[in-house]
PDB file of C-alpha atoms and ligand atoms in Angstrom:
ATOM      1  CA  UNK C   1      42.511 -49.952 -63.176  1.00 92.00           C
ATOM      2  CA  UNK C   2      41.399 -47.314 -60.690  1.00 95.00           C
ATOM      3  CA  UNK C   3      42.937 -47.186 -57.220  1.00 96.00           C
ATOM      4  CA  UNK C   4      40.484 -47.017 -54.301  1.00 98.00           C
ATOM      5  CA  UNK C   5      41.718 -45.939 -50.858  1.00 97.00           C
ATOM      6  CA  UNK C   6      41.322 -48.971 -48.612  1.00 98.00           C
ATOM      7  CA  UNK C   7      42.695 -50.927 -45.688  1.00 98.00           C
ATOM      8  CA  UNK C   8      45.242 -52.611 -45.705  1.00 98.00           C
ATOM      9  CA  UNK C   9      46.296 -50.998 -49.028  1.00 98.00           C
ATOM     10  CA  UNK C  10      44.649 -49.577 -52.113  1.00 98.00           C
ATOM     11  CA  UNK C  11      42.230 -51.737 -54.060  1.00 98.00           C
ATOM     12  CA  UNK C  12      42.834 -51.764 -57.822  1.00 98.00           C
ATOM     13  CA  UNK C  13      39.338 -51.614 -59.278  1.00 97.00           C
ATOM     14  CA  UNK C  14      38.806 -53.123 -62.713  1.00 96.00           C
ATOM     15  CA  UNK C  15      35.325 -51.812 -63.512  1.00 93.00           C
ATOM     16  CA  UNK C  16      34.609 -54.369 -66.240  1.00 93.00           C
ATOM     17  CA  UNK C  17      35.440 -57.241 -63.916  1.00 98.00           C
ATOM     18  CA  UNK C  18      33.744 -56.050 -60.727  1.00 98.00           C
ATOM     19  CA  UNK C  19      30.171 -56.498 -59.543  1.00 98.00           C
ATOM     20  CA  UNK C  20      28.381 -54.739 -56.712  1.00 98.00           C
ATOM     21  CA  UNK C  21      26.943 -57.558 -54.560  1.00 99.00           C
ATOM     22  CA  UNK C  22      24.309 -56.375 -52.094  1.00 99.00           C
ATOM     23  CA  UNK C  23      23.653 -58.920 -49.363  1.00 99.00           C
ATOM     24  CA  UNK C  24      20.237 -59.535 -47.767  1.00 98.00           C
ATOM     25  CA  UNK C  25      18.864 -56.001 -47.526  1.00 98.00           C
ATOM     26  CA  UNK C  26      15.520 -57.593 -46.672  1.00 98.00           C
ATOM     27  CA  UNK C  27      12.530 -56.057 -44.948  1.00 98.00           C
ATOM     28  CA  UNK C  28      12.529 -58.669 -42.161  1.00 97.00           C
ATOM     29  CA  UNK C  29      16.069 -57.670 -41.153  1.00 98.00           C
ATOM     30  CA  UNK C  30      15.786 -53.900 -41.644  1.00 98.00           C
ATOM     31  CA  UNK C  31      12.257 -52.689 -41.074  1.00 97.00           C
ATOM     32  CA  UNK C  32      10.535 -51.807 -37.840  1.00 94.00           C
ATOM     33  CA  UNK C  33       7.974 -54.512 -37.133  1.00 90.00           C
ATOM     34  CA  UNK C  34      10.022 -57.204 -38.895  1.00 92.00           C
ATOM     35  CA  UNK C  35      11.585 -60.444 -37.685  1.00 92.00           C
ATOM     36  CA  UNK C  36      14.856 -58.766 -36.632  1.00 94.00           C
ATOM     37  CA  UNK C  37      13.078 -56.305 -34.411  1.00 94.00           C
ATOM     38  CA  UNK C  38      10.786 -59.063 -33.095  1.00 92.00           C
ATOM     39  CA  UNK C  39      13.932 -60.766 -31.782  1.00 92.00           C
ATOM     40  CA  UNK C  40      14.802 -57.618 -29.826  1.00 94.00           C
ATOM     41  CA  UNK C  41      17.334 -56.121 -32.240  1.00 96.00           C
ATOM     42  CA  UNK C  42      17.779 -52.395 -32.878  1.00 97.00           C
ATOM     43  CA  UNK C  43      17.071 -52.087 -36.595  1.00 97.00           C
ATOM     44  CA  UNK C  44      18.462 -48.532 -36.721  1.00 97.00           C
ATOM     45  CA  UNK C  45      21.920 -50.138 -36.650  1.00 97.00           C
ATOM     46  CA  UNK C  46      21.112 -51.657 -40.036  1.00 98.00           C
ATOM     47  CA  UNK C  47      18.931 -48.891 -41.450  1.00 98.00           C
ATOM     48  CA  UNK C  48      21.844 -46.430 -41.431  1.00 98.00           C
ATOM     49  CA  UNK C  49      23.312 -48.474 -44.310  1.00 98.00           C
ATOM     50  CA  UNK C  50      20.363 -47.824 -46.641  1.00 98.00           C
ATOM     51  CA  UNK C  51      21.328 -44.267 -47.696  1.00 98.00           C
ATOM     52  CA  UNK C  52      25.000 -45.010 -48.516  1.00 98.00           C
ATOM     53  CA  UNK C  53      24.010 -48.216 -50.306  1.00 99.00           C
ATOM     54  CA  UNK C  54      21.483 -46.279 -52.358  1.00 98.00           C
ATOM     55  CA  UNK C  55      24.061 -43.646 -53.337  1.00 98.00           C
ATOM     56  CA  UNK C  56      26.579 -46.319 -54.312  1.00 98.00           C
ATOM     57  CA  UNK C  57      23.952 -48.328 -56.188  1.00 98.00           C
ATOM     58  CA  UNK C  58      22.834 -45.275 -58.156  1.00 98.00           C
ATOM     59  CA  UNK C  59      26.411 -44.334 -59.065  1.00 98.00           C
ATOM     60  CA  UNK C  60      27.210 -47.929 -60.037  1.00 98.00           C
ATOM     61  CA  UNK C  61      24.073 -48.282 -62.169  1.00 98.00           C
ATOM     62  CA  UNK C  62      24.651 -44.877 -63.796  1.00 97.00           C
ATOM     63  CA  UNK C  63      27.926 -46.220 -65.203  1.00 96.00           C
ATOM     64  CA  UNK C  64      26.307 -49.388 -66.494  1.00 96.00           C
ATOM     65  CA  UNK C  65      28.286 -51.585 -64.089  1.00 97.00           C
ATOM     66  CA  UNK C  66      26.893 -54.942 -62.920  1.00 98.00           C
ATOM     67  CA  UNK C  67      24.801 -55.276 -59.768  1.00 98.00           C
ATOM     68  CA  UNK C  68      23.623 -58.416 -57.996  1.00 98.00           C
ATOM     69  CA  UNK C  69      21.429 -58.876 -54.927  1.00 99.00           C
ATOM     70  CA  UNK C  70      20.943 -61.728 -52.474  1.00 99.00           C
ATOM     71  CA  UNK C  71      18.115 -62.740 -50.162  1.00 98.00           C
ATOM     72  CA  UNK C  72      18.325 -65.255 -47.331  1.00 98.00           C
ATOM     73  CA  UNK C  73      15.300 -67.521 -47.296  1.00 98.00           C
ATOM     74  CA  UNK C  74      13.709 -70.869 -47.943  1.00 98.00           C
ATOM     75  CA  UNK C  75      11.233 -72.658 -50.162  1.00 98.00           C
ATOM     76  CA  UNK C  76       7.629 -72.477 -48.925  1.00 98.00           C
ATOM     77  CA  UNK C  77       7.685 -76.231 -48.184  1.00 98.00           C
ATOM     78  CA  UNK C  78      10.884 -75.663 -46.117  1.00 98.00           C
ATOM     79  CA  UNK C  79      12.550 -78.618 -47.857  1.00 98.00           C
ATOM     80  CA  UNK C  80      15.830 -76.652 -48.009  1.00 98.00           C
ATOM     81  CA  UNK C  81      15.724 -75.618 -44.337  1.00 98.00           C
ATOM     82  CA  UNK C  82      18.093 -77.733 -42.248  1.00 97.00           C
ATOM     83  CA  UNK C  83      16.372 -78.872 -39.033  1.00 97.00           C
ATOM     84  CA  UNK C  84      19.364 -77.480 -37.100  1.00 97.00           C
ATOM     85  CA  UNK C  85      18.700 -74.000 -38.515  1.00 96.00           C
ATOM     86  CA  UNK C  86      14.974 -74.285 -37.745  1.00 95.00           C
ATOM     87  CA  UNK C  87      15.460 -75.020 -34.041  1.00 95.00           C
ATOM     88  CA  UNK C  88      18.567 -72.871 -33.389  1.00 93.00           C
ATOM     89  CA  UNK C  89      17.972 -70.231 -30.740  1.00 90.00           C
ATOM     90  CA  UNK C  90      15.054 -72.077 -29.145  1.00 91.00           C
ATOM     91  CA  UNK C  91      12.770 -69.206 -30.092  1.00 90.00           C
ATOM     92  CA  UNK C  92       8.999 -69.663 -30.077  1.00 90.00           C
ATOM     93  CA  UNK C  93       8.472 -68.179 -33.535  1.00 91.00           C
ATOM     94  CA  UNK C  94      11.166 -69.257 -35.998  1.00 94.00           C
ATOM     95  CA  UNK C  95      11.893 -69.610 -39.717  1.00 96.00           C
ATOM     96  CA  UNK C  96       8.823 -70.762 -41.639  1.00 97.00           C
ATOM     97  CA  UNK C  97       6.362 -69.669 -38.946  1.00 97.00           C
ATOM     98  CA  UNK C  98       3.948 -66.787 -39.348  1.00 95.00           C
ATOM     99  CA  UNK C  99       5.799 -63.591 -38.405  1.00 93.00           C
ATOM    100  CA  UNK C 100       4.941 -59.919 -38.473  1.00 90.00           C
ATOM    101  CA  UNK C 101       5.536 -59.676 -42.261  1.00 96.00           C
ATOM    102  CA  UNK C 102       4.366 -63.092 -43.407  1.00 97.00           C
ATOM    103  CA  UNK C 103       6.105 -66.427 -42.967  1.00 97.00           C
ATOM    104  CA  UNK C 104       9.606 -65.761 -41.657  1.00 97.00           C
ATOM    105  CA  UNK C 105      12.414 -66.023 -44.267  1.00 97.00           C
ATOM    106  CA  UNK C 106      10.170 -67.800 -46.748  1.00 98.00           C
ATOM    107  CA  UNK C 107      10.460 -66.846 -50.417  1.00 98.00           C
ATOM    108  CA  UNK C 108       7.556 -64.849 -51.734  1.00 98.00           C
ATOM    109  CA  UNK C 109       6.595 -63.415 -48.330  1.00 98.00           C
ATOM    110  CA  UNK C 110       6.622 -59.651 -47.739  1.00 98.00           C
ATOM    111  CA  UNK C 111       9.344 -59.733 -45.083  1.00 98.00           C
ATOM    112  CA  UNK C 112      11.637 -61.787 -47.300  1.00 98.00           C
ATOM    113  CA  UNK C 113      11.684 -59.123 -49.998  1.00 98.00           C
ATOM    114  CA  UNK C 114      14.291 -56.398 -50.464  1.00 98.00           C
ATOM    115  CA  UNK C 115      13.629 -52.951 -48.974  1.00 98.00           C
ATOM    116  CA  UNK C 116      12.050 -50.571 -51.510  1.00 98.00           C
ATOM    117  CA  UNK C 117      14.971 -48.115 -51.342  1.00 98.00           C
ATOM    118  CA  UNK C 118      17.318 -50.738 -52.833  1.00 98.00           C
ATOM    119  CA  UNK C 119      14.898 -52.724 -54.937  1.00 98.00           C
ATOM    120  CA  UNK C 120      16.561 -54.668 -57.772  1.00 98.00           C
ATOM    121  CA  UNK C 121      16.194 -53.184 -61.234  1.00 98.00           C
ATOM    122  CA  UNK C 122      15.126 -55.304 -64.206  1.00 98.00           C
ATOM    123  CA  UNK C 123      18.014 -57.508 -65.305  1.00 97.00           C
ATOM    124  CA  UNK C 124      19.902 -57.425 -61.995  1.00 98.00           C
ATOM    125  CA  UNK C 125      20.248 -61.023 -60.785  1.00 98.00           C
ATOM    126  CA  UNK C 126      18.746 -61.843 -57.384  1.00 98.00           C
ATOM    127  CA  UNK C 127      20.348 -64.841 -55.702  1.00 98.00           C
ATOM    128  CA  UNK C 128      18.052 -66.687 -53.296  1.00 98.00           C
ATOM    129  CA  UNK C 129      20.266 -68.389 -50.753  1.00 98.00           C
ATOM    130  CA  UNK C 130      19.303 -70.840 -48.018  1.00 98.00           C
ATOM    131  CA  UNK C 131      22.496 -70.276 -46.032  1.00 98.00           C
ATOM    132  CA  UNK C 132      24.536 -67.412 -44.684  1.00 98.00           C
ATOM    133  CA  UNK C 133      27.103 -67.468 -47.482  1.00 98.00           C
ATOM    134  CA  UNK C 134      25.919 -66.419 -50.952  1.00 99.00           C
ATOM    135  CA  UNK C 135      27.901 -69.197 -52.665  1.00 99.00           C
ATOM    136  CA  UNK C 136      26.409 -72.109 -50.705  1.00 98.00           C
ATOM    137  CA  UNK C 137      23.710 -73.948 -52.709  1.00 98.00           C
ATOM    138  CA  UNK C 138      23.339 -71.122 -55.272  1.00 98.00           C
ATOM    139  CA  UNK C 139      24.417 -70.397 -58.848  1.00 98.00           C
ATOM    140  CA  UNK C 140      26.298 -67.215 -57.879  1.00 98.00           C
ATOM    141  CA  UNK C 141      29.752 -68.575 -58.762  1.00 98.00           C
ATOM    142  CA  UNK C 142      28.551 -69.781 -62.193  1.00 98.00           C
ATOM    143  CA  UNK C 143      26.979 -66.414 -62.995  1.00 98.00           C
ATOM    144  CA  UNK C 144      30.124 -64.524 -61.934  1.00 98.00           C
ATOM    145  CA  UNK C 145      32.360 -66.835 -63.960  1.00 98.00           C
ATOM    146  CA  UNK C 146      30.154 -66.585 -67.040  1.00 98.00           C
ATOM    147  CA  UNK C 147      30.339 -62.797 -66.807  1.00 98.00           C
ATOM    148  CA  UNK C 148      34.113 -62.656 -66.300  1.00 98.00           C
ATOM    149  CA  UNK C 149      33.832 -61.166 -62.813  1.00 98.00           C
ATOM    150  CA  UNK C 150      36.858 -61.454 -60.508  1.00 98.00           C
ATOM    151  CA  UNK C 151      36.194 -58.600 -58.054  1.00 98.00           C
ATOM    152  CA  UNK C 152      33.250 -58.025 -55.717  1.00 99.00           C
ATOM    153  CA  UNK C 153      32.204 -54.947 -53.817  1.00 98.00           C
ATOM    154  CA  UNK C 154      30.225 -56.547 -51.005  1.00 99.00           C
ATOM    155  CA  UNK C 155      27.654 -54.527 -49.048  1.00 99.00           C
ATOM    156  CA  UNK C 156      24.581 -55.323 -46.964  1.00 99.00           C
ATOM    157  CA  UNK C 157      23.728 -57.061 -43.728  1.00 98.00           C
ATOM    158  CA  UNK C 158      24.808 -58.350 -41.370  1.00 98.00           C
ATOM    159  CA  UNK C 159      28.505 -57.591 -41.263  1.00 98.00           C
ATOM    160  CA  UNK C 160      29.593 -60.509 -39.104  1.00 98.00           C
ATOM    161  CA  UNK C 161      27.146 -63.089 -40.469  1.00 98.00           C
ATOM    162  CA  UNK C 162      26.130 -63.089 -44.138  1.00 98.00           C
ATOM    163  CA  UNK C 163      28.580 -60.429 -45.334  1.00 99.00           C
ATOM    164  CA  UNK C 164      31.559 -62.064 -43.623  1.00 98.00           C
ATOM    165  CA  UNK C 165      30.559 -65.581 -44.651  1.00 98.00           C
ATOM    166  CA  UNK C 166      30.141 -64.485 -48.277  1.00 99.00           C
ATOM    167  CA  UNK C 167      33.478 -62.644 -48.332  1.00 99.00           C
ATOM    168  CA  UNK C 168      35.228 -65.724 -46.955  1.00 99.00           C
ATOM    169  CA  UNK C 169      33.547 -68.008 -49.485  1.00 99.00           C
ATOM    170  CA  UNK C 170      34.449 -65.587 -52.293  1.00 99.00           C
ATOM    171  CA  UNK C 171      38.049 -65.340 -51.127  1.00 98.00           C
ATOM    172  CA  UNK C 172      38.429 -69.130 -51.241  1.00 98.00           C
ATOM    173  CA  UNK C 173      37.086 -69.098 -54.808  1.00 98.00           C
ATOM    174  CA  UNK C 174      39.667 -66.558 -55.941  1.00 98.00           C
ATOM    175  CA  UNK C 175      37.662 -63.319 -55.877  1.00 99.00           C
ATOM    176  CA  UNK C 176      39.011 -60.018 -54.550  1.00 98.00           C
ATOM    177  CA  UNK C 177      36.452 -58.468 -52.201  1.00 99.00           C
ATOM    178  CA  UNK C 178      36.163 -54.844 -51.134  1.00 99.00           C
ATOM    179  CA  UNK C 179      33.788 -53.994 -48.265  1.00 99.00           C
ATOM    180  CA  UNK C 180      32.722 -50.353 -47.759  1.00 99.00           C
ATOM    181  CA  UNK C 181      32.264 -50.021 -44.001  1.00 98.00           C
ATOM    182  CA  UNK C 182      29.358 -47.556 -44.143  1.00 98.00           C
ATOM    183  CA  UNK C 183      27.398 -49.872 -46.460  1.00 99.00           C
ATOM    184  CA  UNK C 184      27.450 -52.898 -44.128  1.00 99.00           C
ATOM    185  CA  UNK C 185      25.703 -53.133 -40.789  1.00 98.00           C
ATOM    186  CA  UNK C 186      25.375 -55.245 -37.670  1.00 98.00           C
ATOM    187  CA  UNK C 187      22.835 -55.106 -34.846  1.00 98.00           C
ATOM    188  CA  UNK C 188      25.886 -55.191 -32.541  1.00 98.00           C
ATOM    189  CA  UNK C 189      28.427 -52.317 -32.762  1.00 97.00           C
ATOM    190  CA  UNK C 190      31.251 -54.498 -31.440  1.00 98.00           C
ATOM    191  CA  UNK C 191      30.615 -57.130 -34.125  1.00 98.00           C
ATOM    192  CA  UNK C 192      30.515 -54.407 -36.782  1.00 98.00           C
ATOM    193  CA  UNK C 193      33.967 -53.278 -35.724  1.00 98.00           C
ATOM    194  CA  UNK C 194      35.499 -56.738 -35.371  1.00 98.00           C
ATOM    195  CA  UNK C 195      33.775 -58.103 -38.475  1.00 98.00           C
ATOM    196  CA  UNK C 196      35.511 -55.435 -40.539  1.00 98.00           C
ATOM    197  CA  UNK C 197      38.850 -55.851 -38.794  1.00 98.00           C
ATOM    198  CA  UNK C 198      38.818 -59.587 -39.509  1.00 98.00           C
ATOM    199  CA  UNK C 199      38.523 -58.964 -43.257  1.00 98.00           C
ATOM    200  CA  UNK C 200      41.466 -56.577 -43.620  1.00 98.00           C
ATOM    201  CA  UNK C 201      43.760 -58.097 -40.951  1.00 98.00           C
ATOM    202  CA  UNK C 202      47.043 -59.813 -41.838  1.00 98.00           C
ATOM    203  CA  UNK C 203      47.530 -57.953 -45.096  1.00 98.00           C
ATOM    204  CA  UNK C 204      43.920 -58.429 -46.226  1.00 98.00           C
ATOM    205  CA  UNK C 205      43.442 -62.049 -45.315  1.00 98.00           C
ATOM    206  CA  UNK C 206      39.890 -62.036 -46.700  1.00 98.00           C
ATOM    207  CA  UNK C 207      39.871 -58.735 -48.590  1.00 98.00           C
ATOM    208  CA  UNK C 208      39.844 -54.948 -48.308  1.00 99.00           C
ATOM    209  CA  UNK C 209      37.802 -52.501 -46.212  1.00 99.00           C
ATOM    210  CA  UNK C 210      37.035 -49.014 -47.452  1.00 98.00           C
ATOM    211  CA  UNK C 211      34.289 -46.362 -47.367  1.00 98.00           C
ATOM    212  CA  UNK C 212      31.731 -45.613 -50.070  1.00 98.00           C
ATOM    213  CA  UNK C 213      33.102 -42.084 -50.488  1.00 98.00           C
ATOM    214  CA  UNK C 214      36.385 -43.561 -51.735  1.00 98.00           C
ATOM    215  CA  UNK C 215      34.535 -45.781 -54.218  1.00 98.00           C
ATOM    216  CA  UNK C 216      32.424 -42.865 -55.438  1.00 98.00           C
ATOM    217  CA  UNK C 217      35.553 -40.734 -55.813  1.00 97.00           C
ATOM    218  CA  UNK C 218      37.244 -43.491 -57.801  1.00 96.00           C
ATOM    219  CA  UNK C 219      34.203 -43.821 -60.068  1.00 96.00           C
ATOM    220  CA  UNK C 220      34.283 -40.072 -60.663  1.00 95.00           C
ATOM    221  CA  UNK C 221      37.960 -40.322 -61.567  1.00 91.00           C
ATOM    222  CA  UNK C 222      37.772 -43.226 -63.902  1.00 86.00           C
ATOM    223  CA  UNK C 223      34.856 -45.495 -64.657  1.00 59.00           C
ATOM    224  CA  UNK C 224      32.978 -44.597 -67.821  1.00 50.00           C
TER     225      UNK C 224
HETATM  226  C1  LIG G   1      21.458 -63.306 -40.351  1.00 90.38           C
HETATM  227  C2  LIG G   1      22.214 -62.249 -42.371  1.00 90.38           C
HETATM  228  N1  LIG G   1      22.125 -62.462 -39.566  1.00 90.38           N
HETATM  229  N2  LIG G   1      21.772 -61.831 -43.542  1.00 90.38           N
HETATM  230  N3  LIG G   1      21.411 -63.114 -41.689  1.00 90.38           N
HETATM  231  O1  LIG G   1      20.848 -64.230 -39.874  1.00 90.38           O
HETATM  232  O2  LIG G   1      23.267 -61.847 -41.907  1.00 90.38           O
END
């Protein structure tokens, strides 16, 4: 076990039992000209997470540790898109419609794919999820169980939506989650702050919050 500096107390990393889980680093959320920006969001709030995620991903891969990625999106026939999700927000152009980077949040479209800086390597599972949480209607839990994983380092976007939902789902399934604050992002600075506080509050009610520099330092100290 390798201790990682974290809030509310140090996280005891077991490298053989921990996967790096990168949530929804998709072009439509992060790139200028994508769906997120079309809705009026400032994508720079999310783009600042790309560099630290890349550094962590490279360090993690260099040690042969497991990596998984998720993408939020739907089947092209939209059969897995709840009508409530389709109409939420009363926006003119919504999920499944033609957007700036293809059909919005539809699998196989350009905007649905992961940004090139963090593109999955061969053999790294990519979980396509129709919901906010990565466990809902996916085989993530089965894959983690089959691989003996009990700890998750959760990064990606957005902090208060898909990252938080996934951490909560993981917590209820018995996983220990560590969230590096510089590797998660929200379009809204206040949600970034509160989304992180909610995880580590009350003695780590959903998990731990740290910074990628502490994880990198721990890897340098211990993980082969
Ligand atoms: C959102 C996500 N915010 N990946 N998706 O709709 O957090």
